Amino acid sequence: MNGKEYVSSVLEKVKKTNPAEKEFLDAVIEVLNSLAPVFDKYPEFIKAGLLERIVEPERQILFRVPWVDDNGNVQVNRGFRVQFNSAIGPYKGGLRFHPSVNLSIIKFLGFEQIFKNSLTGLPIGGGKGGSDFDPKGKSDNEIMKFCQSFMAELYRHIGADTDVPAGDIGVGGREIGYLYGYYKKISSLSEGVLTGKGLTYGGSLARTEATGYGLVYFTEEMLNDNGDSFKDKTVVISGSGNVAIYATQKAQELGAKVVALCDSNGYIYDADGIKLDVVKDIKEVRRGRISEYINEVPTAEYHEGCRGIWTIKCDIALPCATQGEIDADSAKILVQNGVNVVAEGANMPSTLDAIEIFQANNVFFGPAKAANAGGVACSALEMSQNSMRLSWTFEEVDVKLKDIMQNIYHNSKNAAIEFGCDGNILVGSNIAGFMKVAEAMMAQGIV
Ligand code: NDP
Ligand code: 2IT
């Protein structure tokens, strides 16, 4: 059996055994489609059933999360933790709280996380979790009650050397604080069981900024490598959460003009460049909606519906909201408008069709697992600091983050060259991420 035949036989099996899991299947297709040349070079991987094992999570935990709202009503949500692969280190990956969360979404995120974490060069395995809980419109007390009930079950499955969750959509500093406090109470352990912690109880400087900054460091390296940079570029960034805000900040620092941001209701367009202090006040302090921006900046425009953001002419597009936010139609419009670079801050924001369109039109494409690895990389640096019981300065962490992002770019580029796909960072990142996990799994026997 050659590499191509092996990959398609495993894909068929994954489709048959996970029929209703669209997001998970898309993520598996995207990775496996890059790997055929690896199996031609290392047929021993086929004999070891490496792919069959890697597409099956080591463990999937589903649980009931009951809590009482401010009106005294009992609410029930579903909790998830998928511990996907621990070949190179403890399971590591965020928790997402969003009403759309289901097993397919958590599995796609966990699967991506395996290769992303490997690309960071740090010893962390892949996992993901979350709940269909909707934090929007909930009081602080309700958020705390939910987090405590969620942790009342999760705590028995995690630990500083077992599985280390962090934030993702709907989970930021506030939620991590409530989750950590309850873990400590019921386990009696003060340990680095979560990352993204507050600075007063073991958090790392620069973790808040890390995903957005890392995305821009990665993209700047890709641009520099092609004789270009962020300076004077027009940039569209989707989302207005953690990743979008700090991507905007770093892109502006490098001389770009960021003209648009969005949330799930609509987008703002500010031809003069987004005023980030206004956005931070709305989103981080008031937990408001992006539409409020035009109250403070009346020269800007607000449009209902988030897809319209991709009709804005730009040189660089950084999708930083959620999966599937750029479909083929949006990709075509971006290309018609002359986009030169698309780098993914969100996980799987471009559909498989959209990626094909970018590649067919020679758009420089930075895939999520490479471009947004800065967040989890900094999480691993938080784990290191917790183990040492020491803290590094912001500058020390930032220098390490930048170095990691530049290495991810070059390792992905070099893997693409080695396997005959020069210039294809998507294929290169899949192969580079896969190789380390594969070698670790080969060394550890059939487990
Ligand atoms: P936040 O919760 O801070 O922000 C999410 C943003 O995306 C909000 O503006 C939100 O709008 C918008 N959004 C969420 N869902 C949708 C949707 N269905 N349609 C349109 N807009 C939506 O999350 P993060 O910034 O942390 O995460 C953003 C993306 O980055 C996710 O894909 C996440 O997996 C990825 N990521 C995050 C990392 C991190 O360290 N935080 C690390 C690596 C990747 P609204 O307020 O209306 O919901
Ligand atoms: O998708 C991601 O990489 C994250 N949400 C960050 C995970 C982490 O453990 O910091």
Tab-separated table of N, CA, C and O in Angstrom, residues 67 89 91 102 113 136 140 222 227 266 332 376 407:
chain	number	residue	atom	x	y	z
A	67	TRP	N	-26.612	23.758	37.250
A	67	TRP	CA	-26.332	24.971	38.035
A	67	TRP	C	-27.639	25.727	38.215
A	67	TRP	O	-28.627	25.477	37.509
A	89	GLY	N	3.483	14.845	25.528
A	89	GLY	CA	3.352	15.572	26.790
A	89	GLY	C	1.922	15.524	27.298
A	89	GLY	O	1.045	14.932	26.659
A	91	TYR	N	-1.914	16.338	28.014
A	91	TYR	CA	-2.928	16.951	27.144
A	91	TYR	C	-2.958	18.445	27.437
A	91	TYR	O	-2.906	18.865	28.598
A	102	ASN	N	-20.384	21.249	20.413
A	102	ASN	CA	-20.832	19.845	20.425
A	102	ASN	C	-19.578	18.966	20.291
A	102	ASN	O	-18.460	19.492	20.185
A	113	GLN	N	-5.155	20.588	17.761
A	113	GLN	CA	-4.266	20.962	18.854
A	113	GLN	C	-3.048	20.025	18.932
A	113	GLN	O	-1.962	20.458	19.315
A	136	LYS	N	-23.096	34.776	27.256
A	136	LYS	CA	-23.671	36.103	26.945
A	136	LYS	C	-24.889	36.399	27.808
A	136	LYS	O	-25.795	35.583	27.932
A	140	ASP	N	-22.117	37.836	36.713
A	140	ASP	CA	-20.873	37.259	37.235
A	140	ASP	C	-21.169	36.060	38.135
A	140	ASP	O	-20.455	35.056	38.120
A	222	MET	N	6.584	35.571	7.570
A	222	MET	CA	6.208	35.100	6.222
A	222	MET	C	6.366	36.244	5.213
A	222	MET	O	6.869	36.058	4.109
A	227	GLY	N	10.171	39.398	1.151
A	227	GLY	CA	10.588	40.767	0.844
A	227	GLY	C	9.554	41.829	1.163
A	227	GLY	O	9.540	42.903	0.550
A	266	GLY	N	-22.307	41.873	13.698
A	266	GLY	CA	-21.989	42.758	12.589
A	266	GLY	C	-20.559	43.233	12.643
A	266	GLY	O	-19.786	42.809	13.507
A	332	LYS	N	-13.410	34.262	-2.687
A	332	LYS	CA	-13.364	34.821	-4.054
A	332	LYS	C	-13.351	36.344	-4.014
A	332	LYS	O	-12.603	36.991	-4.756
A	376	VAL	N	-0.961	28.842	22.756
A	376	VAL	CA	-0.646	27.620	23.498
A	376	VAL	C	0.848	27.555	23.804
A	376	VAL	O	1.261	27.002	24.837
A	407	ASN	N	10.329	30.197	14.279
A	407	ASN	CA	10.732	28.805	14.037
A	407	ASN	C	9.606	28.000	13.398
A	407	ASN	O	9.842	27.170	12.525
